[in-house]
Short mmCIF file of C-alpha atoms and ligand atoms in Angstrom, two decimals:
data_model
loop_
_atom_site.label_atom_id
_atom_site.label_comp_id
_atom_site.label_asym_id
_atom_site.label_seq_id
_atom_site.Cartn_x
_atom_site.Cartn_y
_atom_site.Cartn_z
CA MET A 1 117.69 99.42 103.74
CA GLN A 2 120.10 97.23 101.81
CA ARG A 3 122.04 96.84 105.26
CA TYR A 4 118.90 94.79 106.84
CA PHE A 5 117.28 93.41 103.71
CA PRO A 6 120.56 92.60 101.30
CA ALA A 7 119.64 92.54 97.11
CA ALA A 8 120.47 88.61 97.19
CA SER A 9 117.61 87.91 99.93
CA LYS A 10 115.13 89.97 97.72
CA ALA A 11 115.99 88.41 94.36
CA ALA A 12 115.58 84.96 95.97
CA VAL A 13 112.36 85.83 97.43
CA GLN A 14 111.40 87.27 93.91
CA GLN A 15 112.15 83.86 92.46
CA LEU A 16 110.53 82.06 95.23
CA VAL A 17 107.21 84.31 93.91
CA SER A 18 107.53 83.61 90.64
CA ASN A 19 107.78 80.06 90.89
CA LEU A 20 104.78 79.97 93.19
CA ILE A 21 102.84 81.95 90.51
CA ALA A 22 103.89 79.87 88.32
CA ALA A 23 102.63 76.61 90.20
CA PHE A 24 98.98 78.65 90.58
CA HIS A 25 98.88 78.84 86.86
CA GLN A 26 99.34 75.21 86.90
CA ARG A 27 97.29 74.54 89.16
CA LEU A 28 94.61 76.54 87.37
CA ASN A 29 94.79 74.59 84.07
CA THR A 30 94.03 71.49 85.96
CA LEU A 31 91.09 72.30 88.11
CA SER A 32 87.86 70.54 86.57
CA TRP A 33 85.31 72.62 88.22
CA MET A 34 86.46 76.03 86.76
CA THR A 35 84.70 77.30 84.15
CA PRO A 36 86.75 78.59 80.97
CA ALA A 37 85.27 81.76 81.16
CA THR A 38 86.21 82.27 85.23
CA ARG A 39 89.69 80.70 84.47
CA THR A 40 90.74 83.18 81.76
CA LYS A 41 89.77 86.22 84.18
CA ALA A 42 91.76 84.45 87.00
CA GLU A 43 95.07 83.77 84.73
CA ALA A 44 94.38 87.39 83.72
CA LYS A 45 94.71 88.49 87.52
CA LEU A 46 97.78 85.96 88.22
CA ASP A 47 99.59 88.02 85.56
CA THR A 48 99.11 91.63 86.56
CA LEU A 49 99.56 90.99 90.13
CA LYS A 50 102.36 93.80 91.25
CA VAL A 51 104.36 91.91 94.46
CA GLY A 52 106.34 93.97 95.95
CA VAL A 53 109.36 92.56 98.23
CA GLY A 54 111.14 93.71 101.49
CA TYR A 55 110.19 97.25 100.97
CA PRO A 56 108.90 99.90 98.68
CA GLU A 57 110.26 100.90 95.33
CA THR A 58 109.91 104.81 96.09
CA TRP A 59 109.83 105.61 99.73
CA ARG A 60 106.91 108.38 100.82
CA ASN A 61 108.23 111.66 101.91
CA TYR A 62 108.00 112.62 105.49
CA ALA A 63 109.58 116.18 104.82
CA THR A 64 106.54 117.98 105.72
CA LEU A 65 105.49 116.20 108.88
CA ALA A 66 106.54 118.01 112.11
CA ILE A 67 107.73 115.48 114.87
CA HIS A 68 108.58 117.11 118.28
CA HIS A 69 109.98 115.18 121.13
CA ASP A 70 108.16 117.43 123.84
CA ASP A 71 104.63 117.01 121.95
CA PRO A 72 103.67 113.80 121.88
CA LEU A 73 99.80 114.98 121.39
CA GLY A 74 100.72 117.22 118.45
CA ASN A 75 102.67 114.66 116.85
CA HIS A 76 99.91 112.32 116.81
CA GLN A 77 97.46 115.23 115.92
CA ARG A 78 99.93 116.25 112.91
CA ALA A 79 100.31 112.59 111.72
CA LEU A 80 96.54 112.27 111.55
CA LYS A 81 96.01 115.15 109.42
CA PHE A 82 99.31 114.05 107.36
CA GLU A 83 97.49 110.79 106.71
CA TYR A 84 94.24 112.48 105.71
CA GLN A 85 95.98 114.63 103.20
CA HIS A 86 97.85 111.45 101.99
CA GLN A 87 94.72 109.76 101.04
CA LEU A 88 92.81 113.15 99.97
CA ALA A 89 95.53 113.81 97.52
CA LYS A 90 94.64 110.85 95.80
CA LEU A 91 91.36 111.95 94.32
CA HIS A 92 91.56 112.18 90.57
CA GLN A 93 94.84 110.78 90.33
CA PRO A 94 95.65 107.18 89.06
CA VAL A 95 95.93 104.22 91.56
CA ASP A 96 99.43 103.84 92.71
CA ARG A 97 99.59 100.16 92.71
CA GLY A 98 102.93 99.96 94.25
CA GLU A 99 101.93 101.89 97.35
CA TRP A 100 102.92 100.02 100.17
CA TRP A 101 100.71 99.16 103.54
CA MET A 102 102.86 98.08 105.89
CA THR A 103 106.13 99.26 107.04
CA PRO A 104 109.35 96.99 106.16
CA GLN A 105 109.84 96.45 109.77
CA THR A 106 106.30 94.23 110.18
CA VAL A 107 105.96 90.26 110.50
CA ASN A 108 103.32 89.94 108.18
CA ALA A 109 101.98 89.92 104.62
CA VAL A 110 99.28 91.15 102.46
CA ASN A 111 97.14 91.17 99.47
CA LEU A 112 95.36 94.64 98.08
CA PRO A 113 92.47 93.97 96.31
CA LEU A 114 92.46 97.29 95.22
CA GLN A 115 95.61 97.29 93.67
CA ASN A 116 95.80 93.78 92.68
CA ALA A 117 99.27 93.57 94.59
CA LEU A 118 101.27 92.01 97.58
CA ASN A 119 103.06 93.30 100.05
CA PHE A 120 106.04 91.03 101.75
CA PRO A 121 107.99 93.26 104.44
CA ALA A 122 111.38 92.36 105.20
CA ALA A 123 110.71 91.62 108.48
CA ILE A 124 108.84 88.15 107.86
CA LEU A 125 111.68 87.28 104.93
CA GLN A 126 113.89 86.14 107.73
CA PRO A 127 113.86 82.57 109.95
CA PRO A 128 111.66 80.61 110.59
CA PHE A 129 110.15 81.99 107.42
CA PHE A 130 112.84 82.19 105.12
CA ASN A 131 116.50 81.87 104.74
CA PRO A 132 118.45 82.39 102.01
CA LYS A 133 120.64 79.68 102.74
CA ALA A 134 118.30 77.27 104.11
CA ASP A 135 117.26 73.62 102.01
CA ALA A 136 114.52 74.62 99.40
CA ALA A 137 112.07 72.12 101.38
CA ALA A 138 112.35 74.56 104.07
CA ASN A 139 111.84 77.89 102.51
CA TYR A 140 108.72 76.29 100.32
CA GLY A 141 107.11 74.98 103.36
CA ALA A 142 107.65 78.38 105.47
CA ILE A 143 107.74 81.70 103.11
CA GLY A 144 106.27 79.53 100.36
CA ALA A 145 103.13 78.49 102.02
CA ILE A 146 102.51 82.11 103.34
CA ILE A 147 103.23 83.73 99.51
CA GLY A 148 100.77 81.35 98.61
CA HIS A 149 97.99 82.17 100.83
CA GLU A 150 98.77 85.83 99.86
CA ILE A 151 98.16 84.89 96.03
CA SER A 152 94.90 82.78 96.82
CA HIS A 153 93.51 85.66 98.58
CA SER A 154 93.22 87.07 95.00
CA PHE A 155 90.59 84.18 94.28
CA ASP A 156 88.54 84.09 97.25
CA ASN A 157 85.25 85.30 97.67
CA LEU A 158 86.72 88.73 98.80
CA GLY A 159 89.14 88.38 95.80
CA ALA A 160 86.15 87.53 93.28
CA ASP A 161 84.66 91.24 93.55
CA PHE A 162 87.96 92.55 92.25
CA ASP A 163 89.22 92.29 88.64
CA ALA A 164 93.08 92.39 87.40
CA GLN A 165 92.91 96.08 87.35
CA GLY A 166 91.83 96.33 91.15
CA LYS A 167 88.45 97.70 89.87
CA LEU A 168 85.20 96.51 91.76
CA GLU A 169 83.60 93.52 89.56
CA ASN A 170 82.80 90.12 89.86
CA TRP A 171 84.64 87.77 87.72
CA TRP A 172 83.10 84.87 88.55
CA THR A 173 80.43 82.94 87.23
CA PRO A 174 77.42 82.07 89.51
CA ALA A 175 78.49 78.02 88.70
CA ASP A 176 81.87 78.78 89.46
CA LEU A 177 80.78 80.67 92.81
CA LYS A 178 78.68 77.92 93.97
CA HIS A 179 81.15 75.33 93.71
CA PHE A 180 84.04 77.15 95.59
CA GLU A 181 81.15 77.87 98.23
CA ALA A 182 80.25 74.21 98.77
CA ALA A 183 83.81 73.74 99.26
CA GLY A 184 84.11 76.37 101.63
CA GLN A 185 80.95 74.92 103.98
CA GLN A 186 83.28 71.65 104.33
CA LEU A 187 85.98 73.81 105.76
CA VAL A 188 83.67 75.40 107.93
CA GLN A 189 83.05 72.13 109.18
CA GLN A 190 86.32 71.27 109.56
CA TYR A 191 87.64 74.23 111.76
CA ASP A 192 84.29 74.19 113.99
CA GLN A 193 85.55 71.16 115.63
CA TYR A 194 88.40 72.70 116.73
CA GLN A 195 88.71 73.64 120.20
CA PRO A 196 91.44 75.75 121.61
CA LEU A 197 90.07 75.98 125.43
CA PRO A 198 87.62 73.95 126.98
CA GLY A 199 83.88 74.20 125.50
CA LEU A 200 85.08 77.50 123.08
CA HIS A 201 85.59 76.20 119.50
CA VAL A 202 87.06 77.94 116.25
CA ASN A 203 84.46 80.11 114.18
CA GLY A 204 84.64 77.96 111.01
CA GLN A 205 82.61 80.67 109.23
CA GLN A 206 84.32 83.46 110.92
CA THR A 207 87.77 82.18 109.99
CA LEU A 208 86.79 80.79 106.47
CA GLY A 209 88.26 83.47 104.09
CA GLU A 210 91.79 82.65 105.98
CA ASN A 211 91.96 78.84 105.87
CA ILE A 212 90.60 78.77 102.46
CA ALA A 213 93.95 80.80 101.94
CA ASP A 214 95.96 78.49 104.37
CA VAL A 215 94.98 75.55 102.27
CA SER A 216 95.66 76.69 98.96
CA GLY A 217 98.75 78.12 99.89
CA LEU A 218 100.21 75.20 101.28
CA THR A 219 98.95 73.04 98.16
CA ILE A 220 100.62 75.93 95.62
CA ALA A 221 103.77 75.89 97.72
CA TYR A 222 104.30 71.64 97.64
CA ILE A 223 103.83 71.95 93.73
CA ALA A 224 106.15 74.77 93.47
CA TYR A 225 108.59 72.77 95.51
CA HIS A 226 108.52 69.42 93.65
CA ASN A 227 108.96 71.61 90.18
CA SER A 228 111.99 73.24 91.82
CA LEU A 229 113.75 70.07 92.10
CA GLY A 230 113.58 69.88 88.10
CA GLY A 231 113.03 66.40 88.07
CA LYS A 232 115.65 65.02 90.54
CA PRO A 233 114.85 63.26 93.51
CA ALA A 234 115.05 65.67 96.95
CA PRO A 235 118.05 64.90 98.80
CA VAL A 236 117.80 63.45 102.56
CA ILE A 237 119.19 65.95 104.84
CA ASP A 238 119.68 64.83 108.91
CA GLY A 239 117.55 61.94 107.62
CA LEU A 240 114.59 63.66 106.94
CA SER A 241 113.20 63.41 103.20
CA GLY A 242 112.13 66.31 101.72
CA ASP A 243 108.44 66.27 102.02
CA GLN A 244 109.00 65.75 105.80
CA ARG A 245 111.24 68.80 105.74
CA PHE A 246 108.83 70.96 103.77
CA PHE A 247 106.06 70.22 106.23
CA LEU A 248 107.91 70.29 109.46
CA ALA A 249 108.73 73.94 108.08
CA PHE A 250 105.56 74.46 107.76
CA GLY A 251 104.69 73.75 111.39
CA GLN A 252 107.78 75.58 112.87
CA ALA A 253 106.56 78.61 111.08
CA TRP A 254 103.46 78.66 113.05
CA ARG A 255 105.20 78.13 116.82
CA SER A 256 103.70 80.70 118.91
CA LYS A 257 102.88 81.47 122.64
CA ILE A 258 99.52 83.34 123.85
CA ARG A 259 97.66 83.50 127.05
CA ASP A 260 94.27 82.36 127.70
CA ALA A 261 92.66 85.35 128.18
CA ALA A 262 94.17 86.45 124.74
CA LEU A 263 93.38 83.49 122.74
CA ARG A 264 89.51 83.88 124.31
CA GLN A 265 89.47 87.59 122.44
CA ARG A 266 91.03 86.41 119.22
CA LEU A 267 88.42 83.04 119.17
CA ALA A 268 85.75 85.82 119.33
CA THR A 269 86.90 88.64 116.87
CA ASP A 270 90.20 87.35 114.52
CA VAL A 271 89.28 86.18 111.16
CA HIS A 272 92.75 83.61 111.43
CA ALA A 273 92.30 80.42 113.55
CA PRO A 274 95.26 80.21 116.27
CA ALA A 275 98.43 79.54 115.29
CA ASN A 276 98.77 75.72 116.52
CA PHE A 277 95.35 74.87 114.63
CA ARG A 278 96.99 76.63 111.60
CA ALA A 279 99.77 74.34 111.47
CA LEU A 280 96.96 71.48 111.21
CA THR A 281 96.32 72.67 107.50
CA VAL A 282 98.65 69.79 106.60
CA ARG A 283 95.52 67.18 106.97
CA ASN A 284 94.12 68.16 103.55
CA LEU A 285 96.91 67.34 101.27
CA ASP A 286 97.31 64.14 100.64
CA ALA A 287 101.12 64.48 100.17
CA TRP A 288 101.32 64.78 104.59
CA TYR A 289 100.08 61.11 104.59
CA PRO A 290 103.10 59.08 103.06
CA ALA A 291 105.89 61.82 104.30
CA PHE A 292 105.05 60.60 108.23
CA ASP A 293 103.06 57.75 107.55
CA VAL A 294 100.05 59.11 109.13
CA LYS A 295 97.23 56.27 110.19
CA PRO A 296 93.76 56.21 110.82
CA GLY A 297 93.10 56.81 114.27
CA GLN A 298 95.91 59.17 115.12
CA LYS A 299 95.50 63.23 115.64
CA LEU A 300 96.56 64.22 112.40
CA TYR A 301 94.39 62.21 110.23
CA LEU A 302 91.77 63.21 108.47
CA ALA A 303 89.52 60.44 105.87
CA PRO A 304 90.14 61.24 101.78
CA ASP A 305 86.90 62.34 101.65
CA GLN A 306 87.18 64.99 104.26
CA ARG A 307 90.17 66.25 102.87
CA VAL A 308 89.36 69.87 101.41
CA LYS A 309 90.83 70.67 97.85
CA ILE A 310 89.99 74.15 96.70
CA TRP A 311 92.75 75.35 94.75
ZN1 LIG B 401 95.10 85.89 104.81
#
């Protein structure tokens, strides 16, 4: 595995993750709407978060699974049974918080509420998301925003149902939950206006949890990027400021191509907004406006009172 995902890359991503977690702590401490009781629980959850980077610490043993090149149906049936037995064997055992739910070859990332854990497979830890040789602004804008997105799932409407140990327990006070839900409604309206195909809109309610995570992730990544500068001004590279490169990297990470039919299907079923609309998350950050001198009337402008801030 080290051949494909070197130890140096793993260490660099682990550093990014700790910087993102530190920025999230910082943000929790400055939030005006969260009550101290809820904040204490949120801090505990952040402190016990188990983060997997690249690949699992221990590899699962497949020795007892028989695979034959001339028996595809049998392979499928044996694989199903093998997986079933793997799940059944967990009964009466302590939870393995280090278990992975994605292969290292998957370009994705995931928050696992039952384990209070995150998985960042090796395949997403490469350009355009991450490059150990790239400038910090690019890494924070791309993979940093994704790390922040996954962390924030621990603190959304689903994450609120699981405590620091992954046990089913709602740790939000009713007042905090009410504020969180009100901020969410503003985001529902924002995404409801997006129209990927003529007459067909993004469903703001269906995609709410993911849109909250996108806004939070980018916000936290921006704070972490600025912390990483250690009080020094960001260098100008290729004529672009640090903030410009940060936002550009975020946009570049969401480049995609999709046929209309597939897009139509996703709009009806996917809990994520289409990639090009996820790139528009930038409109909610105040820092976006001076970075590119975005003015009222322009496509990527949002009036200050319509910018949604949750974390
Ligand atoms: Zn997500």
